[in-house]
């Protein structure tokens, strides 16, 4: 009898444990349920919210099937690491092909030849690096040469922590290399540039905040879409303190996309994932892209939005004779040019 | 029926030990082991090599020096706060008492952004100092301010209960016996408070070394100048150099542990003296 009583006394806690175990089981099964996950980098949040809406609508019309797309945003490199470490992404869209290459080489979740699977080397849109200055341009900044002059205070994110910032760096480097036709002079150029830099934020949005809201610096080196977003933001709050400056030349910042083949296949999402990325290359997808200030690759769409995207000479990474792999090793890896800039200081 | 007089002395080997071991392994031991495992991949010489890098050394120096400065500041600020909160009555006391916990609960990034807003050249306080040519945000001073902000609740919350426990009569009798206020403080109060002050300061210090969220916003992250150790971990991760990143983390962990250990030692000695 005593034993039974003891057992009964124990029972509530036993049932509590059971509830907890069942709860955990339920939670994991909910997470494991096949959802469609798109892992992307920071500034594309609003863009893909729009894309998803249109894509899901067209998918329903075609297949009569409804599903939902989850988005995850963060720094490009951080997102790539999350995918390598097991975040079950069906598709990724990142700031550099280097980050997608890293997923492919380190986790084998993406096929090594991913860039050949979609049009335009799997790059549905691109952007470029331009300047944002204070209204009426008090320091008379017109081109890259002007910002390395003494007394100019530059704001740009840290290429060591921000994938987007590597494009900023390479834009400056590329400009100098093409102008002075020498690697050494180009290195001196970026050295001068970073000596003028007063704040190195960890990400692009942080730099924008430093420049726009804190009022620090004379020029912000930034992506075109980020600059336009900042202008948009100002217009909405009734301010008018900024001006966009297009340099004579800049880099073509290509931001690729890829299906995470292995994960998508396992989750039974391969067809959806492929169709989703292909949608980005359709006229509808390209129009949405242009609306969010990324440059579309479709010539017809880019013609109709030409007013938004002034013509400037754009060079690509391969025009500089580099691939992401070589650029990464030469400039950003430990002991690379970027480290050297701060060492000799 | 047998009556147990000292129930706490009974050893519960079964569930209680199992529970403790299970949770401490899942939450602490296994992740820490992972850290060791990862960083030992590059070997001992590899770890040494990481710390011969000039950038890492200067970040190491910066992180520990600003951590130390802010810990010492926190010692005084935290003590003062705790003292005022316990010994004095003033309007909205409960409100201010609750406010102390804010740095604990606030996401540190939010704290960083808020502090940067206030202390940058255009901010309320920053613009005032800017007139005198003193820059706060984007300099080590800014980092110290962020660290004081996130660290002082540690001191307040460890010292506060001890002050509450101190009988007022202790001070009063000391004064009656002819001790000056300073003597009363040094010889009567301080020995009682010392262990908790040390503990709180130690925690604040350990926390400051590892603080990332608030500091990256206010520091400006200039290599060799205002770049902190946790940021270097992030930069290493960004290059997929897991081993280098974890070895920096490992060294930070060991140093923090060492500091805590030393402080615990002193704390124990101080409290033994009391009894």
Coordinates of C-alpha atoms in Angstrom, one line a residue:
Chain A
X1 CA 0.0 0.0 0.0
X2 CA 2.8 2.4 0.9
X3 CA 4.5 1.6 -2.3
X4 CA 1.3 2.4 -4.3
X5 CA 0.9 5.7 -2.4
X6 CA 4.5 6.6 -3.2
X7 CA 3.9 5.8 -6.8
X8 CA 0.8 8.0 -6.8
X9 CA 2.7 10.8 -5.3
X10 CA 5.3 10.5 -7.9
X11 CA 2.7 10.5 -10.7
X12 CA 2.1 14.2 -11.1
X13 CA 5.8 14.8 -11.8
X14 CA 5.8 11.8 -14.1
X15 CA 3.0 13.2 -16.1
X16 CA 4.7 16.5 -16.2
X17 CA 7.8 14.9 -17.6
X18 CA 5.6 13.2 -20.2
X19 CA 4.1 16.5 -21.2
X20 CA 7.5 18.1 -21.6
X21 CA 8.7 15.2 -23.7
X22 CA 5.7 15.3 -25.8
X23 CA 6.0 19.0 -26.1
X24 CA 9.5 18.7 -27.3
X25 CA 8.5 16.0 -29.8
X26 CA 5.8 18.2 -31.2
X27 CA 8.0 21.2 -31.5
X28 CA 10.7 19.2 -33.4
X29 CA 8.1 17.7 -35.7
X30 CA 6.8 21.1 -36.4
X31 CA 10.2 22.4 -37.3
X32 CA 11.0 19.3 -39.3
X33 CA 7.9 19.8 -41.4
X34 CA 8.9 20.6 -44.9
X35 CA 9.0 24.4 -45.2
X36 CA 10.7 26.3 -47.9
X37 CA 13.6 28.3 -46.6
X38 CA 15.4 31.1 -48.4
X39 CA 18.6 32.2 -46.8
X40 CA 19.7 35.6 -48.0
X41 CA 21.9 38.6 -47.0
X42 CA 20.8 41.8 -45.3
X43 CA 19.6 44.3 -47.8
X44 CA 17.3 42.0 -49.7
X45 CA 14.6 41.6 -47.1
X46 CA 12.0 43.8 -48.7
X47 CA 12.9 42.7 -52.2
X48 CA 12.2 39.0 -51.5
X49 CA 9.1 39.8 -49.5
X50 CA 7.8 41.2 -52.8
X51 CA 9.2 38.4 -55.0
X52 CA 7.7 35.7 -52.7
X53 CA 4.3 37.2 -53.0
X54 CA 4.3 37.2 -56.8
X55 CA 6.0 33.8 -57.1
X56 CA 3.6 32.1 -54.8
X57 CA 0.7 33.6 -56.8
X58 CA 2.0 32.4 -60.1
X59 CA 2.9 29.0 -58.6
X60 CA -0.7 28.6 -57.4
X61 CA -2.0 29.5 -60.8
X62 CA 0.2 27.0 -62.5
X63 CA 0.2 24.1 -60.0
X64 CA -2.8 24.8 -57.9
X65 CA -0.6 24.4 -54.8
X66 CA 0.0 26.7 -51.9
X67 CA 3.0 26.8 -49.7
X68 CA 4.9 29.4 -47.7
X69 CA 8.4 30.7 -48.0
X70 CA 10.5 31.6 -45.0
X71 CA 13.2 34.1 -45.2
X72 CA 16.3 34.4 -43.2
X73 CA 18.5 37.5 -43.5
X74 CA 21.9 38.4 -42.0
X75 CA 25.5 39.1 -43.0
X76 CA 26.4 37.2 -46.1
X77 CA 29.3 35.3 -44.6
X78 CA 27.3 34.5 -41.4
X79 CA 24.5 33.2 -43.5
X80 CA 26.8 31.0 -45.5
X81 CA 28.3 29.5 -42.3
X82 CA 24.8 28.8 -41.0
X83 CA 24.0 26.8 -44.1
X84 CA 27.3 24.9 -43.8
X85 CA 26.5 24.2 -40.2
X86 CA 23.1 22.8 -40.9
X87 CA 20.5 25.5 -41.5
X88 CA 18.2 23.7 -43.9
X89 CA 18.1 26.3 -46.7
X90 CA 16.5 25.4 -50.0
X91 CA 17.9 28.4 -51.9
X92 CA 20.5 30.9 -51.0
X93 CA 21.1 34.4 -52.4
X94 CA 24.3 36.0 -51.1
X95 CA 26.4 39.1 -51.5
X96 CA 29.4 37.3 -53.1
X97 CA 29.8 34.2 -55.2
X98 CA 32.7 33.4 -52.8
X99 CA 30.3 32.7 -50.0
X100 CA 28.2 30.3 -52.2
X101 CA 31.5 28.6 -53.4
X102 CA 32.4 28.2 -49.7
X103 CA 29.1 26.3 -49.0
X104 CA 29.7 24.2 -52.1
X105 CA 33.3 23.3 -51.1
X106 CA 32.9 22.9 -47.4
X107 CA 29.6 21.1 -47.2
X108 CA 28.9 19.7 -50.6
X109 CA 25.3 20.8 -50.2
X110 CA 25.5 22.8 -53.4
X111 CA 26.9 21.5 -56.7
X112 CA 30.3 22.8 -57.6
X113 CA 29.0 23.9 -61.0
X114 CA 26.1 25.9 -59.5
X115 CA 27.0 29.1 -61.5
X116 CA 26.3 27.4 -64.8
X117 CA 22.8 26.3 -63.8
X118 CA 21.0 29.6 -64.2
X119 CA 21.2 32.4 -66.8
X120 CA 23.9 35.0 -66.4
X121 CA 26.1 32.9 -64.2
X122 CA 23.3 32.6 -61.7
X123 CA 23.2 36.3 -61.1
X124 CA 19.6 37.7 -61.6
X125 CA 20.6 41.3 -60.5
X126 CA 23.6 43.4 -59.7
X127 CA 24.4 46.7 -58.2
X128 CA 27.3 49.0 -58.0
X129 CA 29.3 51.0 -55.5
X130 CA 28.7 54.8 -55.4
X131 CA 29.0 57.7 -53.0
X132 CA 26.6 59.4 -50.6
X133 CA 27.6 62.9 -49.6
X134 CA 26.1 65.8 -47.6
X135 CA 23.6 68.1 -49.5
X136 CA 25.2 70.4 -52.1
X137 CA 28.4 68.4 -51.7
X138 CA 30.5 70.8 -49.6
X139 CA 33.8 68.8 -50.1
X140 CA 33.3 68.8 -53.9
X141 CA 33.5 65.0 -54.2
X142 CA 33.1 63.9 -57.8
X143 CA 35.2 60.8 -58.2
X144 CA 37.3 58.2 -56.4
X145 CA 40.4 60.5 -56.6
X146 CA 38.6 63.1 -54.5
X147 CA 38.0 60.9 -51.5
X148 CA 41.6 59.9 -50.9
X149 CA 42.7 63.5 -50.6
X150 CA 43.8 64.6 -47.1
X151 CA 41.1 65.9 -44.9
X152 CA 38.2 63.8 -46.3
X153 CA 36.5 61.6 -43.7
X154 CA 35.2 58.4 -45.2
X155 CA 32.7 56.0 -43.8
X156 CA 32.7 52.4 -45.2
X157 CA 32.0 49.0 -43.5
X158 CA 34.8 46.6 -42.6
X159 CA 35.7 44.3 -45.5
X160 CA 36.8 41.7 -42.9
X161 CA 33.3 41.4 -41.4
X162 CA 31.1 42.5 -44.3
X163 CA 30.8 40.7 -47.6
X164 CA 29.3 43.9 -49.1
X165 CA 32.2 45.9 -47.9
X166 CA 34.5 43.8 -50.0
X167 CA 32.8 45.1 -53.1
X168 CA 33.4 48.7 -51.8
X169 CA 37.1 47.9 -51.4
X170 CA 37.4 46.2 -54.8
X171 CA 35.6 49.1 -56.5
X172 CA 38.3 51.5 -55.2
X173 CA 41.1 49.1 -55.9
X174 CA 39.8 48.4 -59.4
X175 CA 39.4 52.1 -60.2
X176 CA 43.0 52.8 -59.3
X177 CA 44.3 49.7 -61.0
X178 CA 42.6 50.6 -64.2
X179 CA 43.7 54.2 -64.0
X180 CA 47.3 53.8 -63.0
X181 CA 47.8 50.4 -64.5
X182 CA 49.8 49.1 -61.6
X183 CA 49.0 46.8 -58.7
X184 CA 51.3 48.8 -56.4
X185 CA 49.6 52.1 -57.1
X186 CA 46.2 50.5 -56.6
X187 CA 47.4 49.2 -53.2
X188 CA 48.6 52.7 -52.3
X189 CA 45.3 54.0 -53.3
X190 CA 43.2 51.8 -51.0
X191 CA 45.8 52.5 -48.3
X192 CA 45.1 56.2 -48.6
X193 CA 41.4 55.5 -48.7
X194 CA 41.4 53.5 -45.5
X195 CA 43.7 56.1 -43.8
X196 CA 40.9 58.5 -44.4
X197 CA 38.3 56.2 -43.0
X198 CA 37.1 57.3 -39.5
X199 CA 34.6 54.5 -38.7
X200 CA 34.6 50.9 -39.8
X201 CA 31.2 49.4 -39.0
X202 CA 30.7 45.7 -39.1
X203 CA 28.0 45.9 -41.7
X204 CA 26.7 48.1 -44.5
X205 CA 23.6 49.2 -42.7
X206 CA 25.7 50.2 -39.7
X207 CA 27.8 52.4 -41.9
X208 CA 24.7 54.0 -43.3
X209 CA 23.4 54.8 -39.8
X210 CA 26.8 56.2 -38.8
X211 CA 26.8 58.5 -41.8
X212 CA 23.2 59.5 -42.1
X213 CA 22.0 59.5 -38.4
X214 CA 25.2 60.3 -36.5
X215 CA 26.3 62.8 -39.1
X216 CA 29.9 61.5 -39.1
X217 CA 32.1 61.7 -42.2
X218 CA 32.0 63.5 -45.5
X219 CA 31.3 60.6 -47.8
X220 CA 29.8 57.2 -47.4
X221 CA 30.9 54.5 -49.8
X222 CA 27.9 52.4 -50.4
X223 CA 25.8 50.2 -52.6
X224 CA 23.5 52.0 -55.1
X225 CA 20.4 50.3 -53.7
X226 CA 21.4 51.2 -50.1
X227 CA 22.0 54.8 -51.1
X228 CA 18.6 55.0 -52.8
X229 CA 17.0 53.4 -49.8
X230 CA 18.5 56.1 -47.6
X231 CA 17.3 58.8 -49.9
X232 CA 13.8 57.3 -49.9
X233 CA 13.9 57.2 -46.1
X234 CA 14.9 60.8 -45.9
X235 CA 12.1 61.8 -48.3
X236 CA 9.6 60.0 -46.2
X237 CA 10.7 61.8 -43.0
X238 CA 10.7 65.1 -44.9
X239 CA 14.5 65.7 -44.7
X240 CA 16.8 66.6 -47.5
X241 CA 20.4 66.4 -46.3
X242 CA 22.0 63.9 -48.7
X243 CA 23.1 63.7 -52.3
X244 CA 24.1 60.7 -54.4
X245 CA 27.3 61.0 -56.4
X246 CA 28.1 58.6 -59.3
X247 CA 31.9 58.2 -59.8
X248 CA 33.2 57.9 -63.3
X249 CA 33.8 54.2 -62.9
X250 CA 32.8 51.5 -60.5
X251 CA 32.5 47.8 -60.0
X252 CA 29.7 45.6 -61.1
X253 CA 28.7 44.0 -57.8
X254 CA 27.2 40.7 -58.7
X255 CA 25.1 39.0 -56.1
X256 CA 24.4 35.4 -57.2
X257 CA 21.7 32.9 -56.2
X258 CA 21.8 29.1 -56.0
X259 CA 19.6 26.1 -55.2
X260 CA 20.9 24.2 -52.2
X261 CA 20.5 21.0 -54.2
X262 CA 21.1 18.4 -51.5
X263 CA 18.8 19.9 -48.9
X264 CA 16.1 20.8 -51.4
X265 CA 16.1 17.3 -52.8
X266 CA 15.9 15.8 -49.3
X267 CA 13.0 18.1 -48.4
X268 CA 11.3 17.4 -51.7
X269 CA 11.5 21.0 -52.7
X270 CA 13.9 20.8 -55.6
X271 CA 11.2 21.6 -58.3
X272 CA 9.9 24.6 -56.3
X273 CA 13.4 25.8 -55.5
X274 CA 14.4 25.8 -59.2
X275 CA 11.2 27.4 -60.3
X276 CA 11.7 30.1 -57.6
X277 CA 15.1 31.1 -58.8
X278 CA 14.1 30.9 -62.4
X279 CA 11.2 33.3 -61.6
X280 CA 13.9 36.0 -60.7
X281 CA 14.9 36.0 -64.4
X282 CA 11.4 36.5 -65.7
X283 CA 10.1 39.9 -66.7
X284 CA 7.9 40.0 -63.7
X285 CA 10.8 39.1 -61.3
X286 CA 13.1 41.6 -63.0
X287 CA 10.5 44.4 -62.7
X288 CA 10.2 43.8 -58.9
X289 CA 14.0 43.7 -58.7
X290 CA 14.3 47.1 -60.4
X291 CA 11.6 48.5 -58.1
X292 CA 13.9 47.6 -55.1
X293 CA 16.8 49.5 -56.6
X294 CA 18.8 46.5 -57.7
X295 CA 19.9 46.7 -61.3
X296 CA 18.0 44.1 -63.5
X297 CA 19.9 42.1 -66.1
X298 CA 16.9 42.0 -68.5
X299 CA 17.7 44.6 -71.1
X300 CA 14.1 45.5 -71.7
X301 CA 13.4 46.0 -68.0
X302 CA 16.6 47.9 -67.5
X303 CA 15.7 50.2 -70.4
X304 CA 12.3 51.1 -68.8
X305 CA 14.0 51.8 -65.5
X306 CA 17.0 53.6 -67.0
X307 CA 16.0 56.8 -65.2
X308 CA 16.6 55.1 -61.9
X309 CA 20.0 53.7 -62.9
X310 CA 22.3 56.3 -64.5
X311 CA 24.9 55.0 -66.8
X312 CA 28.4 54.7 -65.6
X313 CA 31.3 52.6 -66.7
X314 CA 31.2 49.3 -64.8
X315 CA 34.1 46.8 -64.6
X316 CA 33.7 43.3 -63.3
X317 CA 36.0 41.3 -61.1
X318 CA 37.3 39.4 -64.1
X319 CA 38.2 42.7 -65.8
X320 CA 40.6 43.1 -63.0
X321 CA 42.0 39.7 -63.7
X322 CA 40.7 38.3 -60.4
X323 CA 38.3 35.7 -59.2
X324 CA 36.8 35.8 -55.8
X325 CA 39.2 33.1 -54.7
X326 CA 42.3 35.1 -55.7
X327 CA 40.8 38.4 -54.5
X328 CA 40.0 36.9 -51.1
X329 CA 43.5 35.5 -50.7
X330 CA 45.3 38.6 -51.9
X331 CA 43.2 41.3 -50.2
X332 CA 41.2 40.1 -47.3
X333 CA 42.8 36.9 -45.8
X334 CA 45.1 37.2 -42.9
X335 CA 48.3 38.9 -43.9
X336 CA 46.6 40.3 -47.1
X337 CA 46.6 43.8 -48.4
X338 CA 43.9 45.0 -46.0
X339 CA 45.9 43.8 -43.0
X340 CA 49.0 45.4 -44.4
X341 CA 47.2 48.8 -44.6
X342 CA 46.8 48.9 -40.9
X343 CA 50.1 47.4 -40.0
X344 CA 52.3 50.1 -41.5
X345 CA 50.2 52.8 -40.1
Chain B
X1 CA 7.8 7.0 11.8
X2 CA 11.2 8.4 11.7
X3 CA 11.7 12.1 11.7
X4 CA 14.6 13.5 9.7
X5 CA 16.1 16.4 11.5
X6 CA 18.5 17.5 8.9
X7 CA 17.0 16.8 5.6
X8 CA 19.5 18.7 3.5
X9 CA 22.4 16.6 4.7
X10 CA 20.9 13.5 2.9
X11 CA 22.8 12.8 -0.2
X12 CA 20.5 12.6 -3.3
X13 CA 22.6 10.6 -5.7
X14 CA 19.8 9.5 -8.0
X15 CA 17.8 12.2 -9.8
X16 CA 19.5 15.3 -8.4
X17 CA 23.0 14.2 -9.5
X18 CA 21.7 13.0 -12.8
X19 CA 19.9 16.2 -13.5
X20 CA 22.9 18.3 -12.6
X21 CA 25.3 16.3 -14.7
X22 CA 22.9 16.2 -17.6
X23 CA 22.2 19.9 -17.8
X24 CA 25.7 21.0 -17.1
X25 CA 27.0 18.8 -19.8
X26 CA 24.5 19.9 -22.4
X27 CA 24.7 23.6 -21.6
X28 CA 28.3 24.0 -20.5
X29 CA 30.7 21.1 -20.7
X30 CA 30.0 19.8 -24.2
X31 CA 30.1 23.2 -25.9
X32 CA 33.3 24.0 -24.1
X33 CA 34.8 20.8 -25.1
X34 CA 33.8 21.6 -28.7
X35 CA 35.8 24.8 -28.3
X36 CA 38.9 23.0 -27.2
X37 CA 38.5 20.4 -29.8
X38 CA 38.1 23.0 -32.6
X39 CA 41.0 25.2 -31.6
X40 CA 43.4 22.3 -30.9
X41 CA 43.0 21.5 -34.6
X42 CA 45.7 24.0 -35.4
X43 CA 47.9 22.8 -32.6
X44 CA 49.6 24.7 -29.8
X45 CA 52.1 26.4 -32.1
X46 CA 49.2 27.5 -34.2
X47 CA 47.5 29.1 -31.3
X48 CA 50.7 30.9 -30.4
X49 CA 51.0 32.0 -34.0
X50 CA 47.6 33.5 -33.9
X51 CA 48.6 35.7 -31.0
X52 CA 51.8 36.9 -32.6
X53 CA 49.7 38.8 -35.2
X54 CA 50.0 42.4 -34.4
X55 CA 46.3 43.1 -34.8
X56 CA 45.3 40.4 -32.4
X57 CA 47.9 41.5 -29.9
X58 CA 46.7 45.1 -29.9
X59 CA 43.1 43.9 -29.7
X60 CA 44.1 41.7 -26.8
X61 CA 45.7 44.6 -25.1
X62 CA 42.7 46.9 -25.8
X63 CA 40.1 44.4 -24.6
X64 CA 41.8 43.7 -21.4
X65 CA 42.8 47.3 -20.6
X66 CA 39.4 48.8 -21.3
X67 CA 37.9 45.9 -19.4
X68 CA 40.1 46.6 -16.4
X69 CA 39.4 50.3 -16.5
X70 CA 35.6 49.8 -16.8
X71 CA 35.7 47.2 -14.0
X72 CA 37.4 49.6 -11.6
X73 CA 35.0 52.3 -12.5
X74 CA 32.1 49.9 -12.0
X75 CA 33.5 49.0 -8.6
X76 CA 33.0 52.6 -7.5
X77 CA 29.9 53.4 -9.4
X78 CA 28.2 50.2 -8.5
X79 CA 29.1 50.5 -4.9
X80 CA 27.8 54.1 -4.8
X81 CA 24.5 53.0 -6.5
X82 CA 24.0 50.1 -4.1
X83 CA 24.7 52.2 -1.1
X84 CA 22.3 55.0 -2.1
X85 CA 19.6 52.5 -3.0
X86 CA 19.8 50.8 0.4
X87 CA 20.5 53.6 2.8
X88 CA 18.6 56.5 1.5
X89 CA 15.0 57.2 0.8
X90 CA 14.0 59.3 -2.2
X91 CA 11.0 59.5 -4.5
X92 CA 10.7 56.8 -7.2
X93 CA 13.3 54.6 -5.5
X94 CA 11.6 51.4 -6.6
X95 CA 11.6 52.7 -10.1
X96 CA 15.3 53.4 -10.1
X97 CA 16.0 50.1 -8.4
X98 CA 14.3 48.3 -11.3
X99 CA 16.1 50.4 -13.8
X100 CA 19.4 48.9 -12.7
X101 CA 18.5 45.6 -14.2
X102 CA 17.9 47.1 -17.6
X103 CA 21.4 46.5 -18.9
X104 CA 20.9 42.8 -18.1
X105 CA 17.8 42.5 -20.1
X106 CA 18.3 44.9 -22.9
X107 CA 19.9 43.4 -26.0
X108 CA 23.4 44.8 -25.9
X109 CA 23.2 45.9 -29.5
X110 CA 20.3 48.2 -28.6
X111 CA 22.4 49.6 -25.7
X112 CA 25.3 50.1 -28.2
X113 CA 23.2 52.0 -30.7
X114 CA 21.6 54.1 -28.0
X115 CA 24.9 55.0 -26.4
X116 CA 26.4 55.8 -29.8
X117 CA 23.5 58.1 -30.5
X118 CA 24.1 60.0 -27.3
X119 CA 27.9 60.1 -27.4
X120 CA 28.6 60.7 -31.1
X121 CA 29.6 64.2 -32.2
X122 CA 26.0 65.0 -33.0
X123 CA 24.5 63.4 -29.9
X124 CA 23.3 65.2 -26.8
X125 CA 26.4 64.6 -24.6
X126 CA 28.8 64.0 -27.5
X127 CA 28.3 67.4 -29.1
X128 CA 29.0 69.1 -25.7
X129 CA 32.3 67.3 -25.4
X130 CA 33.1 67.8 -29.1
X131 CA 33.2 71.6 -28.4
X132 CA 36.2 70.9 -26.1
X133 CA 37.8 68.7 -28.7
X134 CA 37.1 65.5 -26.8
X135 CA 35.7 62.7 -28.9
X136 CA 33.9 59.9 -27.1
X137 CA 32.2 57.6 -29.6
X138 CA 34.6 55.8 -31.9
X139 CA 37.4 56.0 -29.3
X140 CA 38.4 53.8 -26.4
X141 CA 36.6 56.2 -24.1
X142 CA 33.4 55.2 -25.9
X143 CA 34.2 51.5 -25.3
X144 CA 34.7 52.1 -21.6
X145 CA 31.4 53.9 -21.4
X146 CA 29.6 50.9 -23.1
X147 CA 31.4 48.5 -20.8
X148 CA 30.5 50.5 -17.7
X149 CA 26.9 50.5 -18.8
X150 CA 26.7 46.7 -19.2
X151 CA 28.8 45.9 -16.2
X152 CA 27.6 48.0 -13.3
X153 CA 24.5 46.0 -12.5
X154 CA 26.8 43.1 -11.6
X155 CA 28.4 45.1 -8.8
X156 CA 25.1 46.7 -7.7
X157 CA 23.3 43.4 -7.5
X158 CA 26.0 41.5 -5.6
X159 CA 26.7 44.3 -3.1
X160 CA 23.2 45.5 -2.5
X161 CA 22.0 42.5 -0.4
X162 CA 25.2 42.6 1.7
X163 CA 24.6 46.3 2.5
X164 CA 21.0 45.4 3.4
X165 CA 22.3 42.8 5.9
X166 CA 24.7 45.2 7.6
X167 CA 23.2 46.3 10.9
X168 CA 23.1 50.1 11.2
X169 CA 24.1 49.6 14.9
X170 CA 27.5 48.5 13.7
X171 CA 28.3 51.9 12.3
X172 CA 26.6 53.7 15.1
X173 CA 28.6 51.9 17.8
X174 CA 31.8 52.6 15.9
X175 CA 31.0 56.3 15.8
X176 CA 30.0 56.2 19.5
X177 CA 33.4 54.7 20.3
X178 CA 35.0 57.6 18.6
X179 CA 35.9 56.4 15.1
X180 CA 35.9 59.0 12.4
X181 CA 33.5 58.4 9.4
X182 CA 36.5 57.4 7.3
X183 CA 37.7 54.9 10.0
X184 CA 34.2 53.5 10.3
X185 CA 34.1 53.0 6.6
X186 CA 37.6 51.5 6.3
X187 CA 37.7 49.3 9.4
X188 CA 34.1 48.4 10.0
X189 CA 32.2 48.5 6.7
X190 CA 34.8 47.7 4.1
X191 CA 35.8 44.3 5.5
X192 CA 32.2 43.2 5.4
X193 CA 31.6 44.5 1.9
X194 CA 34.9 43.6 0.3
X195 CA 34.1 40.0 -0.7
X196 CA 30.9 41.0 -2.5
X197 CA 32.5 44.0 -4.1
X198 CA 35.3 41.8 -5.5
X199 CA 32.8 39.2 -6.8
X200 CA 30.7 41.8 -8.5
X201 CA 33.7 43.6 -10.1
X202 CA 35.1 40.3 -11.2
X203 CA 31.9 39.4 -13.0
X204 CA 31.7 42.8 -14.6
X205 CA 35.3 42.4 -15.8
X206 CA 34.8 38.9 -17.2
X207 CA 31.7 40.2 -19.0
X208 CA 33.4 43.2 -20.4
X209 CA 36.2 41.2 -22.1
X210 CA 33.7 39.2 -24.0
X211 CA 31.2 42.0 -24.7
X212 CA 30.5 42.4 -28.4
X213 CA 27.0 43.7 -29.2
X214 CA 27.3 47.1 -27.6
X215 CA 31.0 47.8 -28.3
X216 CA 31.0 47.2 -32.1
X217 CA 28.6 50.1 -32.5
X218 CA 30.4 52.7 -30.4
X219 CA 34.0 51.6 -31.0
X220 CA 34.4 52.4 -34.7
X221 CA 36.4 49.1 -35.1
X222 CA 39.6 50.6 -36.4
X223 CA 42.3 47.9 -36.5
X224 CA 45.0 48.5 -34.0
X225 CA 43.1 51.3 -32.4
X226 CA 39.6 50.5 -31.4
X227 CA 39.3 46.9 -32.5
X228 CA 38.2 44.5 -29.7
X229 CA 38.9 40.7 -29.4
X230 CA 35.4 39.5 -30.0
X231 CA 35.3 41.4 -33.2
X232 CA 38.4 39.6 -34.4
X233 CA 36.6 36.3 -33.7
X234 CA 33.9 37.5 -36.0
X235 CA 36.4 38.5 -38.7
X236 CA 38.1 35.1 -38.5
X237 CA 34.7 33.4 -38.8
X238 CA 33.9 35.5 -41.8
X239 CA 37.0 34.0 -43.5
X240 CA 35.9 30.5 -42.5
X241 CA 38.9 30.2 -40.2
X242 CA 37.1 28.3 -37.5
X243 CA 40.2 27.2 -35.7
X244 CA 41.7 30.6 -35.4
X245 CA 38.4 32.0 -34.2
X246 CA 38.0 29.3 -31.6
X247 CA 41.6 29.7 -30.4
X248 CA 41.0 33.4 -29.7
X249 CA 37.9 32.4 -27.9
X250 CA 39.8 29.8 -26.0
X251 CA 42.4 32.3 -24.8
X252 CA 39.6 34.7 -23.7
X253 CA 37.9 32.0 -21.9
X254 CA 41.0 30.8 -20.1
X255 CA 41.9 34.3 -19.1
X256 CA 38.4 35.1 -17.8
X257 CA 38.4 31.9 -15.9
X258 CA 41.8 32.7 -14.4
X259 CA 40.6 36.1 -13.3
X260 CA 37.5 34.6 -11.8
X261 CA 39.6 32.1 -10.0
X262 CA 41.9 34.6 -8.5
X263 CA 39.0 36.8 -7.5
X264 CA 37.2 33.8 -5.9
X265 CA 40.4 33.1 -4.0
X266 CA 40.6 36.6 -2.6
X267 CA 36.9 36.6 -1.9
X268 CA 37.1 33.4 0.0
X269 CA 40.0 34.7 2.0
X270 CA 38.3 37.9 2.8
X271 CA 35.1 36.2 3.9
X272 CA 37.1 33.7 6.0
X273 CA 38.6 36.6 7.9
X274 CA 35.2 37.8 8.8
X275 CA 34.0 34.6 10.5

